[in-house]
XYZ file of C-alpha atoms in Angstrom:
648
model
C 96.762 114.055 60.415
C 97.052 111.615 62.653
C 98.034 108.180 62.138
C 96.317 105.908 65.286
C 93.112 107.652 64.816
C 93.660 105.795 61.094
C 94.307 102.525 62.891
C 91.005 100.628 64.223
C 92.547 97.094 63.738
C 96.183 95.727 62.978
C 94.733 94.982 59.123
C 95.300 99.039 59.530
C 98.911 98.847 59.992
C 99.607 96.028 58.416
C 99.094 99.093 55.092
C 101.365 101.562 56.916
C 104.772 101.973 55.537
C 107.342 101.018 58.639
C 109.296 104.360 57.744
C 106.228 106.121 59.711
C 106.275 103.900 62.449
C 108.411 105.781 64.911
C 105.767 108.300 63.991
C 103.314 106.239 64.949
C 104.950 105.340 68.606
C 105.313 108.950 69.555
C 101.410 109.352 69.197
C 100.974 106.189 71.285
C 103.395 106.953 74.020
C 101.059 110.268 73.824
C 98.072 108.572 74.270
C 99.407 106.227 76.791
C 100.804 109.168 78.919
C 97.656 111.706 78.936
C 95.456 108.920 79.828
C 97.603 107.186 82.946
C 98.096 111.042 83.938
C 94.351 110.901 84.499
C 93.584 107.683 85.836
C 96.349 105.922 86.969
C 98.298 102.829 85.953
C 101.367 101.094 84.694
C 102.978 103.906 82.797
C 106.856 102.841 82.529
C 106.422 99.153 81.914
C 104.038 99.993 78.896
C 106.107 102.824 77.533
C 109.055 100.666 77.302
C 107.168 97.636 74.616
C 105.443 100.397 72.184
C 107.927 99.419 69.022
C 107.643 95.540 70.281
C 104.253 95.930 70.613
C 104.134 97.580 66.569
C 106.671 95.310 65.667
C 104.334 92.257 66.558
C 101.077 93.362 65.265
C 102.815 94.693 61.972
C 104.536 90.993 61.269
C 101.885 88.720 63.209
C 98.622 87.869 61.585
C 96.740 88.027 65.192
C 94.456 87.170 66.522
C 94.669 83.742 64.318
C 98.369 84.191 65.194
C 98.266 84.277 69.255
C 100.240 86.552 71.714
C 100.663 86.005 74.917
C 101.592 89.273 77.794
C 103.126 87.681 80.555
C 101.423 89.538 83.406
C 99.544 91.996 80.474
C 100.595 95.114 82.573
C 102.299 96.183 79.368
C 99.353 95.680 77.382
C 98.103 99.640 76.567
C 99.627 99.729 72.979
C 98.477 96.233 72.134
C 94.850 97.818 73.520
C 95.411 101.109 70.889
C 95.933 98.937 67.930
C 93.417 95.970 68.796
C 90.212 98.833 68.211
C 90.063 100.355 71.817
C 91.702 103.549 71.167
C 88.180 104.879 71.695
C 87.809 103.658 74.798
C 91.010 103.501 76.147
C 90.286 107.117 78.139
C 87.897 104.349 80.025
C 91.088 102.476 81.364
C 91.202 100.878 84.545
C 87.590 102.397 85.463
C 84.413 100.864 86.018
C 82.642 99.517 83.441
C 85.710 100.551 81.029
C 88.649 98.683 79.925
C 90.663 96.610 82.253
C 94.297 97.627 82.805
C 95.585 94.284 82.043
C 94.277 91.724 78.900
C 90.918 89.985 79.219
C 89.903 87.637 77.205
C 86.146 88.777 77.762
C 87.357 92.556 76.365
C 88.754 91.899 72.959
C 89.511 88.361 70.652
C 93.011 89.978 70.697
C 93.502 89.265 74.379
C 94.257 85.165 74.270
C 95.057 85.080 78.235
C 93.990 86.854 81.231
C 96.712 87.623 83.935
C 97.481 89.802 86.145
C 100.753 87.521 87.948
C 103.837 87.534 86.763
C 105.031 84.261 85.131
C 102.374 83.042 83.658
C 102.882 83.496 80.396
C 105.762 80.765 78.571
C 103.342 78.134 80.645
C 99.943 79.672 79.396
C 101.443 80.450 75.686
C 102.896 76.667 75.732
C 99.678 75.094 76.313
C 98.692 77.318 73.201
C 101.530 75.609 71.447
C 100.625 72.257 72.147
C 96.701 73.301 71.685
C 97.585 73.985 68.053
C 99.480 70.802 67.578
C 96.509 68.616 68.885
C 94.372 70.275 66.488
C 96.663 70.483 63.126
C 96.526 74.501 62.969
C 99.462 76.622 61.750
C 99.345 79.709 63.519
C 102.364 81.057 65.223
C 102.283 81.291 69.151
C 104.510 84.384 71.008
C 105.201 84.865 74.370
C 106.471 88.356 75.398
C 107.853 87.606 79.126
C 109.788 90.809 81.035
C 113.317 89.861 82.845
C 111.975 90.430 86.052
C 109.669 87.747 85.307
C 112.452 85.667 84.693
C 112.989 85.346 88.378
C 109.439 83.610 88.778
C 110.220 79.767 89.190
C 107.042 79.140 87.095
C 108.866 80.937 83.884
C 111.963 78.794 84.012
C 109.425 75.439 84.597
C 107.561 76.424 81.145
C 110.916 77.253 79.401
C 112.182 73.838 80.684
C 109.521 72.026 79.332
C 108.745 73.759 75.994
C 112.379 73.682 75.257
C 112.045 69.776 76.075
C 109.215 68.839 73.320
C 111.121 71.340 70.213
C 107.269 72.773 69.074
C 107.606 76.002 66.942
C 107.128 78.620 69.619
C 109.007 81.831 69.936
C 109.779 83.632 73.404
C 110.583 87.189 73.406
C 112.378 88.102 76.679
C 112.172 91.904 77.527
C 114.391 93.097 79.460
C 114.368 96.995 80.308
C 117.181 96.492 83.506
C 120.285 96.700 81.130
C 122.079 99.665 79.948
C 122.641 99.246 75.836
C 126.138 100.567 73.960
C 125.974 101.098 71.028
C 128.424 99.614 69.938
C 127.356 96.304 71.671
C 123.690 97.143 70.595
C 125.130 97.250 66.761
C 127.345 94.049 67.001
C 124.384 92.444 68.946
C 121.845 93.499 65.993
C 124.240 92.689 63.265
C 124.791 88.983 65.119
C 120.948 88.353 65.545
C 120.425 89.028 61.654
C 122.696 87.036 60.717
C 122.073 83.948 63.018
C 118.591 84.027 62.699
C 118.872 84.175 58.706
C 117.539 81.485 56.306
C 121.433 80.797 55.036
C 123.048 80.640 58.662
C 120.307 78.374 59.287
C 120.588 76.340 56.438
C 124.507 76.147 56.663
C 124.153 75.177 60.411
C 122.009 72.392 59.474
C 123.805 70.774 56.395
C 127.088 71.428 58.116
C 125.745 68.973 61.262
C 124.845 66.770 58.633
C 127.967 66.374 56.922
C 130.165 66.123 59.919
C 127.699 63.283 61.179
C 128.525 61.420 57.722
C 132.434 61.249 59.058
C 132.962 57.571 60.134
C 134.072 57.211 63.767
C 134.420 60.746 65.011
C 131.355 62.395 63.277
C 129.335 61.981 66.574
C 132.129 64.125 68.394
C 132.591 66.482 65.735
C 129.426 67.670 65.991
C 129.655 67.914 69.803
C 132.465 69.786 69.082
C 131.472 72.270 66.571
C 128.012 72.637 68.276
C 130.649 73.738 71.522
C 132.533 76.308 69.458
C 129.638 77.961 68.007
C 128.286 77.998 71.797
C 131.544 79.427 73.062
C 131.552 82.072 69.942
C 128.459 83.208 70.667
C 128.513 82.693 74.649
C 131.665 85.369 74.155
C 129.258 88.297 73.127
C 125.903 87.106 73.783
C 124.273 85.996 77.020
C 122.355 82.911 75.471
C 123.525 79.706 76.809
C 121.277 79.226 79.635
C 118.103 79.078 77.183
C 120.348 76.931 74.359
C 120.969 74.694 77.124
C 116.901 74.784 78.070
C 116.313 73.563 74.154
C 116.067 77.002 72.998
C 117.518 78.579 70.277
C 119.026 81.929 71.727
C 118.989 85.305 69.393
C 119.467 88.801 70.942
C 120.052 91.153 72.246
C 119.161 93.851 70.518
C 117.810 97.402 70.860
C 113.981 96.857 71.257
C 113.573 100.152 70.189
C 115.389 100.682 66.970
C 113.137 99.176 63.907
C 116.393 99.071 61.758
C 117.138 96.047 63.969
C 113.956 94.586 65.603
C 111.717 94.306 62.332
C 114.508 91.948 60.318
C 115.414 90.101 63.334
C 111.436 89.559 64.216
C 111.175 88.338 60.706
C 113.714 86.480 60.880
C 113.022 84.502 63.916
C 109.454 84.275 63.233
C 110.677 81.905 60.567
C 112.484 79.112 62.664
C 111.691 76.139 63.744
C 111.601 74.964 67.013
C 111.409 76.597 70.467
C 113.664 80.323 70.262
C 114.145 83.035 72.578
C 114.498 86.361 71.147
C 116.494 88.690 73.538
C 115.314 92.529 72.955
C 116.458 95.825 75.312
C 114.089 98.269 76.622
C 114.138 101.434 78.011
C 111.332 101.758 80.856
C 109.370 105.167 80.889
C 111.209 105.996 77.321
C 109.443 108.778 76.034
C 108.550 110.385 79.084
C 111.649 112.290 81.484
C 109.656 111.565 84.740
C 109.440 107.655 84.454
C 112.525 107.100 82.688
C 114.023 109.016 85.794
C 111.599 106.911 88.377
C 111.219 103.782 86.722
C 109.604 101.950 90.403
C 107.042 104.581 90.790
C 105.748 104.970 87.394
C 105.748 101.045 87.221
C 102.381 101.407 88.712
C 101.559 104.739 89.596
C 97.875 107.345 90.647
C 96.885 109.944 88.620
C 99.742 112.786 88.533
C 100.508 116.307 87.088
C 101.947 115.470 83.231
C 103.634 118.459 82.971
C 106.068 117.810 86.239
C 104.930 114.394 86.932
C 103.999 114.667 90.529
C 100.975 113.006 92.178
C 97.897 114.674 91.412
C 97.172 114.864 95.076
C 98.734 113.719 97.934
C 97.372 111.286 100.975
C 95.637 113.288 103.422
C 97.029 110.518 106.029
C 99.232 107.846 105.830
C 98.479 104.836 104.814
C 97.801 101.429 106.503
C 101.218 100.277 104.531
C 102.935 102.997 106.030
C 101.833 102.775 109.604
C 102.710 98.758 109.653
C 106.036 99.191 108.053
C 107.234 102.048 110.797
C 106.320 100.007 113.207
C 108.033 97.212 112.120
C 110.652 99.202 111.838
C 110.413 100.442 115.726
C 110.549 96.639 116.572
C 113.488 95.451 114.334
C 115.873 98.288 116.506
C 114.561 96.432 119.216
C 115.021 93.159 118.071
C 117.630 91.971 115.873
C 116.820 88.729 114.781
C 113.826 90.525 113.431
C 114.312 90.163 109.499
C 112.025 91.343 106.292
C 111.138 89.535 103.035
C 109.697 90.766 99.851
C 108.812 89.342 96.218
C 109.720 91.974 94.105
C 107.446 94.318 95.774
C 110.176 96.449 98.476
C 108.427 99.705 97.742
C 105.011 98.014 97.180
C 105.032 96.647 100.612
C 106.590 99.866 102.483
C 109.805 98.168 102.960
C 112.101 100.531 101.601
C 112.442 102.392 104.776
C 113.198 98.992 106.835
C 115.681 98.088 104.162
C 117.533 101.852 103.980
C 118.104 101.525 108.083
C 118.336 97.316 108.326
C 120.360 96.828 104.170
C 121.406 93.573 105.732
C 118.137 92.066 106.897
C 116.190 92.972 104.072
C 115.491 89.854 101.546
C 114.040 90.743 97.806
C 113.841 87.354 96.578
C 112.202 88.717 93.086
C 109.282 87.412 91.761
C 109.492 83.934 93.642
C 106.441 84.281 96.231
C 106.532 80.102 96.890
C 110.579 80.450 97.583
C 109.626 83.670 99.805
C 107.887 81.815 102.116
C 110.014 78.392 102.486
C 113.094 80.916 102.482
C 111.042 82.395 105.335
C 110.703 79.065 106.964
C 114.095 77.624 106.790
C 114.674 81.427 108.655
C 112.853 80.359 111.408
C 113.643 77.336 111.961
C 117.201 78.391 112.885
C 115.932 81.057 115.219
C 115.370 84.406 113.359
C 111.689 86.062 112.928
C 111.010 86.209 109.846
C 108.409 88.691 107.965
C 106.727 88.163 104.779
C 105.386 90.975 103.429
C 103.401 90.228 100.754
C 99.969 91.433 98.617
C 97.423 89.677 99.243
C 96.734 88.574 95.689
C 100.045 87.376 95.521
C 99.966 85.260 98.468
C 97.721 82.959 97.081
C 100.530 82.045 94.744
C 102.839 80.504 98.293
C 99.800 78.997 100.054
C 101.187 75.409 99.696
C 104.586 76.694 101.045
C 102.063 78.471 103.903
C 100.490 75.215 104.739
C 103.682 72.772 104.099
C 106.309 74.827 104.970
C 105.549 76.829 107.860
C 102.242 75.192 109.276
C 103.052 72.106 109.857
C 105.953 72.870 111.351
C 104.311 75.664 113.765
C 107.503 78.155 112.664
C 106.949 82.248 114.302
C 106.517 83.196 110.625
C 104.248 86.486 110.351
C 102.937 87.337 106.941
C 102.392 90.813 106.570
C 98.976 90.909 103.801
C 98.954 94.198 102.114
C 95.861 94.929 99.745
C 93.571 92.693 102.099
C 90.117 93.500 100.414
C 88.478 95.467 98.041
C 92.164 97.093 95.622
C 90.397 99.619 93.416
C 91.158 99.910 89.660
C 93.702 96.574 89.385
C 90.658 94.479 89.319
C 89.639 91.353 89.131
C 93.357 89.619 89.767
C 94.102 92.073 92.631
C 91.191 91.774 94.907
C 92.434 90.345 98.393
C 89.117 88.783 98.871
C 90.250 84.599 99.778
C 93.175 85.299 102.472
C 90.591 84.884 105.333
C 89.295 81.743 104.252
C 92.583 79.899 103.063
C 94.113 80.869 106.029
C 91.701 79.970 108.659
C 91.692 76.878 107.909
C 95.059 75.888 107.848
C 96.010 74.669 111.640
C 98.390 76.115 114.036
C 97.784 79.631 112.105
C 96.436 83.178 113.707
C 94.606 85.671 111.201
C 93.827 88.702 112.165
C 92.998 92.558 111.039
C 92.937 95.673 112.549
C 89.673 97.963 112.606
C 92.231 101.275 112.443
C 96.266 102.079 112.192
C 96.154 102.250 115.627
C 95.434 98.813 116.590
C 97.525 97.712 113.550
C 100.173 99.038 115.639
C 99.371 96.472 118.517
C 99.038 93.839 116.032
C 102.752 94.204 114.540
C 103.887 93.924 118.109
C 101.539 90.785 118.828
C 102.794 88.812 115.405
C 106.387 89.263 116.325
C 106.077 88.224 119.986
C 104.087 85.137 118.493
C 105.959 81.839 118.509
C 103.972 80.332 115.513
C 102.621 81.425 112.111
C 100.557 84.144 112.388
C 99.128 86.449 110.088
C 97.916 90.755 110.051
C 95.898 91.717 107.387
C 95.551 95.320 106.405
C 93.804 97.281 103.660
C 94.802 99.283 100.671
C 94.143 103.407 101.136
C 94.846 106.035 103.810
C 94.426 105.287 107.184
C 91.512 106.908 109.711
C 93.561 109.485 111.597
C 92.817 108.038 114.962
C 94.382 108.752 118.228
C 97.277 106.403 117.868
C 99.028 105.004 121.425
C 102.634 106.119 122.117
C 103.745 102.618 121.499
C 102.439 99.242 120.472
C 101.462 96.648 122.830
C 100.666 92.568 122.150
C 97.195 91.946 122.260
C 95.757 88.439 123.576
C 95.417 86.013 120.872
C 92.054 85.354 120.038
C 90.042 88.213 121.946
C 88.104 90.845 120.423
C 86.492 93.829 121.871
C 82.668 94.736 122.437
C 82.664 98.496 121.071
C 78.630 98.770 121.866
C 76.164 96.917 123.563
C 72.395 95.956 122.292
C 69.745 93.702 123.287
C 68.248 93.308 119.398
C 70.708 93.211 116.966
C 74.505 92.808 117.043
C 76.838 93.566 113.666
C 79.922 91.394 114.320
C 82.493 92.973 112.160
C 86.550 92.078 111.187
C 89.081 94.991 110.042
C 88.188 98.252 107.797
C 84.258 97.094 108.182
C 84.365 97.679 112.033
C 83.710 101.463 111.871
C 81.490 101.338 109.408
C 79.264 98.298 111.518
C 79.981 101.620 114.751
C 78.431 103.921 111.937
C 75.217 101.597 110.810
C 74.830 100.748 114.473
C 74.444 104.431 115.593
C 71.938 105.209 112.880
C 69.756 102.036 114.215
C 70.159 103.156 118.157
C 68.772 106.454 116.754
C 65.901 104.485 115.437
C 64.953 102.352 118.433
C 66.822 99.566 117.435
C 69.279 98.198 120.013
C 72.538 97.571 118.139
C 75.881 95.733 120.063
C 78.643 95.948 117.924
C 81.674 93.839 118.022
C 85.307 94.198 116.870
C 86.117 90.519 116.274
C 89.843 91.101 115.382
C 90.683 87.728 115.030
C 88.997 85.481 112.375
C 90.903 82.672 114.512
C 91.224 81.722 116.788
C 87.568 83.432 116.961
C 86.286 85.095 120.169
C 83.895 82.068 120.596
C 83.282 83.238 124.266
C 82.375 86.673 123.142
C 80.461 85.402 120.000
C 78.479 83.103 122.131
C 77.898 85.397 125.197
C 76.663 88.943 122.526
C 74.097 86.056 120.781
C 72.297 84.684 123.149
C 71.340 88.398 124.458
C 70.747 89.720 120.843
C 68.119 87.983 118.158
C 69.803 89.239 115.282
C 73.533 88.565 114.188
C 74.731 90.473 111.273
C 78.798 89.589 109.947
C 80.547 91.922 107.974
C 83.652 91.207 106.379
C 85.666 92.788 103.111
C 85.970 89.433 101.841
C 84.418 86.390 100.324
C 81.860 85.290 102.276
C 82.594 81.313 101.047
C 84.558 79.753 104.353
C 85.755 83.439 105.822
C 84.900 85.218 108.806
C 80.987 85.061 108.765
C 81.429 81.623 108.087
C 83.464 81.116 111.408
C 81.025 82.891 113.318
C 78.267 80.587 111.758
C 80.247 77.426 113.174
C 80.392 78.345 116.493
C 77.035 79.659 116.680
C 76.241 76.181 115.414
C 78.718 74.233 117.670
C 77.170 75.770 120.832
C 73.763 75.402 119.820
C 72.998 78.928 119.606
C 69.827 78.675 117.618
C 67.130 81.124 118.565
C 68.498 83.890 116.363
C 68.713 85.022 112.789
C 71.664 85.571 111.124
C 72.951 87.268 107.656
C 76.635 87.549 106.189
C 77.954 90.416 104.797
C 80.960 90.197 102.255
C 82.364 89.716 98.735
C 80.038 86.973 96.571
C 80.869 84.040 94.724
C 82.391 85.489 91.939
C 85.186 87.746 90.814
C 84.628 91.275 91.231
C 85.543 93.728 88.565
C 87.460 96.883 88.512
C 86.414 100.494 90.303
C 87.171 102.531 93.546
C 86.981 101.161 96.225
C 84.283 103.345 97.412
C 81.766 102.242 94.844
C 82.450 98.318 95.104
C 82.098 98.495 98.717
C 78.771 100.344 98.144
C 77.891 98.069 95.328
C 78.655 95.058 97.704
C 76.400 96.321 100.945
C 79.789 96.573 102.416
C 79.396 101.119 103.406
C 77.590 102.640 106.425
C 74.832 102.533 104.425
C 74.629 98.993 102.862
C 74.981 97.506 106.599
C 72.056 99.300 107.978
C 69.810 98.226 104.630
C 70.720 94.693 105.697
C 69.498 95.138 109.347
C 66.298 96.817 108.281
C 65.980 94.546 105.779
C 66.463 91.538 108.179
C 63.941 92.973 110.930
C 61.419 93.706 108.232
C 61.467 90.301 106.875
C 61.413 89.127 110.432
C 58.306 91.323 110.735
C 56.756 90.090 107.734
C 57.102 86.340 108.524
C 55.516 87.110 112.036
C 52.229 88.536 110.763
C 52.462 85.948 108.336
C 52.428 83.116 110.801
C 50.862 84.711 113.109
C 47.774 84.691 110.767
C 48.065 81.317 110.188
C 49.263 79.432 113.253
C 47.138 76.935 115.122
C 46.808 75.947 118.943
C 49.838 74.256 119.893
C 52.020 75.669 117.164
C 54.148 79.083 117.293
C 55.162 81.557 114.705
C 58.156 81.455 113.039
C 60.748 83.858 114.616
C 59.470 83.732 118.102
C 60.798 81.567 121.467
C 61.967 78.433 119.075
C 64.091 81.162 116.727
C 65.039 80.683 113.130
């Protein structure tokens, strides 16, 4: 029989004897497994924190006790045992369960997050929440090493280790090899001094040594020293004792012999402590322990062999942007990449395997990335920052501050521009457009195919200022692609078509889908210009201006917010050179966060397909139409209808 199916809540497990817990992981690594298999997701990551995650829910009284995921990408066994095993075949699909916590999913889930390094901050503020208000719970933060590298981790550390509150921080970290013979020592140490009687001893022994007249200040200094040099001989600790932590660990994360007394243990101390606990990414599964990177976040694959389900038909946008880049650093050698933790994310790993020396993975330090980037530049090299767009929201200070002002040649390559799929809500790249055009001395542009991404590369790296190329998540369009990239003029775009009633300005992926809406309306009577914008700015204003005044309809289309982004810009200079005799409607992502799906279906749900663009036309003629009649009914001598000569 099987034991989750028993579990709906962690009052469940709380009533399970811990001799059938490693029982119990096997049939959640199970579950975990068969359903990334079939939809996708953070596999390794999650496989690694299954006895943590039991551990925690077994000894914790959540949710009154709170615990926080730092970046919640480990989250599926916390999910299993919080009463979503039923659902959790829904993961990371529309309308089903988010691949990462969410507050609005479960009372279990106490922060959302989807960046790295969030959590000691977020988890403090819990801390401090509970001291305002006289409550008792306990507060943990479960923070991975690689997080560790994230300045915003050691900030939170620094200060909760400042103000001594009862909080405990469980550091996971799944990069180091464990002996057992160090794991045993380790364990054995971690018992002992996170036990009542060590603790007790420590304290009364401070005491009395502080009692000794004259020297019992230094004594203490001194014995304090030795026990930091005893334990500094075997265990890793004193950067957090030195942070106002109390350091315990490491031990094997996955051995309940060790983790459940030492959990107990440290559970009961007062003060800020850091437990230090080993994991094995991808344990339980041959294919991600082997290939830890890929199954961090991986598609759908074959269980049995652990190969993608189905491979690319093309290549992808990533791929075609990174060879070229590539093609231009053999050209140029003071042509240098940086990443935040995200080398095979980004489609670096081929720059870095031919260029090992001018490849920068800075970790999971996006605000350093881009400074680092700076200081580059300002002694002569061209720097790239290839980055997510999600994640460069986290560096736009260092964007503005940084590299702005100071008009450095630094070009930000901004993967995941748009509409991500099945991440969700924290992955969407839909505010790059409009934080970046309005920061001065930058370029932002995107590419309507791989082909003029190509030409783009080549255009930000023979830029002498920031610039910026923004390119989508997915498989490319298998155009025609030129034998080699050329820079394109800075601020031109391209008329594809030519119309006399309506013209569908469009920027990046939504360009051929504007060329698809626009032939459907030609076949209908309805003249339809179409133009590839390619720069959000500097804008086209020439080209803007010139297509509107022949047109009576402007229609923008962008893949993302429509707040202050690229319909927005054309608005403005429509505005500024008093373009006013035709209507106007922008396409693009709405004022709020969007959830989770493929991206086919959001950009269908958003008017953003083929489809939803020619609905908006028709829809703007026939309300054009409507208002005509309308006025037309009712007009008197001297006065004309709405829509005509005067415009709207």
């Amino acid at each position: 029989m099987s034991i989750l199916k028993k579990i709906h809540s962690p009052a469940d497990l709380k009533r399970l004897s811990p001799d059938r817990f490693p029982a119990l992981c096997q049939e959640i690594r199970e579950q975990i497994i068969g359903a990334v298999s079939s939809v996708g997701g953070h596999l390794a990551s999650n496989l690694g924190v299954v006895e943590l995650t039991v551990a925690l829910q077994y000894l914790l009284d959540t949710p009154t006790d709170k615990i926080v995921w730092d970046t919640s990408n480990q989250s599926y066994a916390h999910k299993l045992l919080t009463g979503r095993r039923e659902q959790f075949h829904t993961l990371r699909q529309y309308g089903g369960l988010s691949g990462f916590c969410k507050r609005e999913e479960s009372e279990y889930d106490t922060f959302n997050a989807g960046h790295a390094g969030t959590g000691v901050s977020a988890a403090f503020g819990m801390v401090e929440a509970r001291e305002q208000l006289k409550q008792k719970h306990k507060v943990v933060c479960v923070v991975g090493d690689g997080a560790m590298t994230a300045g915003m981790t050691l900030e939170g550390l620094h200060h909760a280790g400042g103000l001594g509150k009862d909080f405990l921080v469980i550091l996971n970290d799944n990069q180091m090899s464990i002996s057992k013979n160090v794991g045993a020592i380790s364990a054995y140490l971690s018992r002992t001094i996170t036990g009542e009687f060590y603790g007790k001893m420590r304290e009364e022994t401070g005491q009395l040594l502080g009692k000794i007249p004259h020297i019992g200040s230094d004594m203490q200094k001194l014995a304090r020293r030795a026990e930091e040099l005893a334990k500094g001989v075997i265990l890793p600790g004193l950067l957090f004792e030195e942070l106002g932590f109390q350091y315990s660990g490491p031990i094997d994360g996955h051995n309940f012999e060790h983790l459940l007394p030492t959990l107990e243990n440290v559970l009961k101390m007062r003060g800020p402590v850091l437990l230090h606990i080993i994991t094995k990414k991808g344990l339980g599964y041959e294919p991600a322990m082997k290939n830890p990177v890929w199954f961090h976040a991986c598609p759908p694959f074959v269980r049995e062999t652990g190969t993608p389900a189905k491979k690319a038909a093309r290549p992808s946008y990533t791929a075609f942007a990174m060879d070229t880049l590539v093609k231009l650093a053999r050209e140029d050698k003071r042509i240098v990449a940086i990443t935040a933790a995200m080398c095979e994310g980004t489609g670096l790993t081929a720059f870095e395997k031919e260029f090992p020396d001018r490849l920068y993975d800075v970790g999971i330090a996006e605000q350093h990335a881009v400074t680092f980037a700076a200081g580059l530049a300002a002694q002569g090299l061209k720097p790239v920052v290839a980055m997510y767009a999600t994640f460069l929201q986290r560096a736009y200070d260092q964007v503005v501050h940084d590299v702005a002002t100071q008009n450095l040649p630094v070009a930000f390559c901004i993967d995941r521009g748009g509409l991500v799929a099945e991440d969700g809500t924290t992955h969407h790249g839909a505010f790059d457009y409009a934080f970046l055009r309005h920061v001065p001395n930058m370029v932002v542009m995107a590419p309507k195919d791989e082909n003029e991404l190509q030409h783009m590369m080549k255009t930000a790296l023979d830029y002498n200022g920031p610039i910026s190329v923004r390119y989508p998540r997915g498989v490319s369009l298998g155009v025609k692609m030129d034998t080699a990239p050329h820079t394109l003029p800075i601020g031109k775009g391209e008329l594809l078509k030519d119309g006399t009633d309506v013209a569908i300005m469009a920027i990046g992926v939504s360009v051929w889908q504007a060329m698809e809406a626009a032939k459907r309306l030609s076949e209908e009577g309805v003249s339809t210009a179409v133009v590839n914008s390619r720069f959000v700015k500097p804008l086209d204003q020439e080209l803007v201006v010139d297509v509107a005044k022949r047109v009576r309809y402007v229609v923008t289309v962008e893949e993302g917010c429509k707040m202050g982004g690229f319909g927005s810009a054309v608005l403005e200079t429509l505005a500024e050179s008093g373009v006013s005799n035709v209507r106007t409607k922008v396409l693009g992502l709405p004022d709020w966060y969007i959830e989770q799906g493929p991206q086919d279906l959001l950009r269908e749900r958003y008017g953003l397909t083929a489809e939803g663009i020619y609905q908006s036309v028709k829809e703007l003629l026939g309300k054009a139409t409507a208002e005509k009649v309308h006025f037309a009914g009712t007009t008197h001598a001297g006065h004309l209808p709405h829509g005509d000569e005067q415009g709207s």
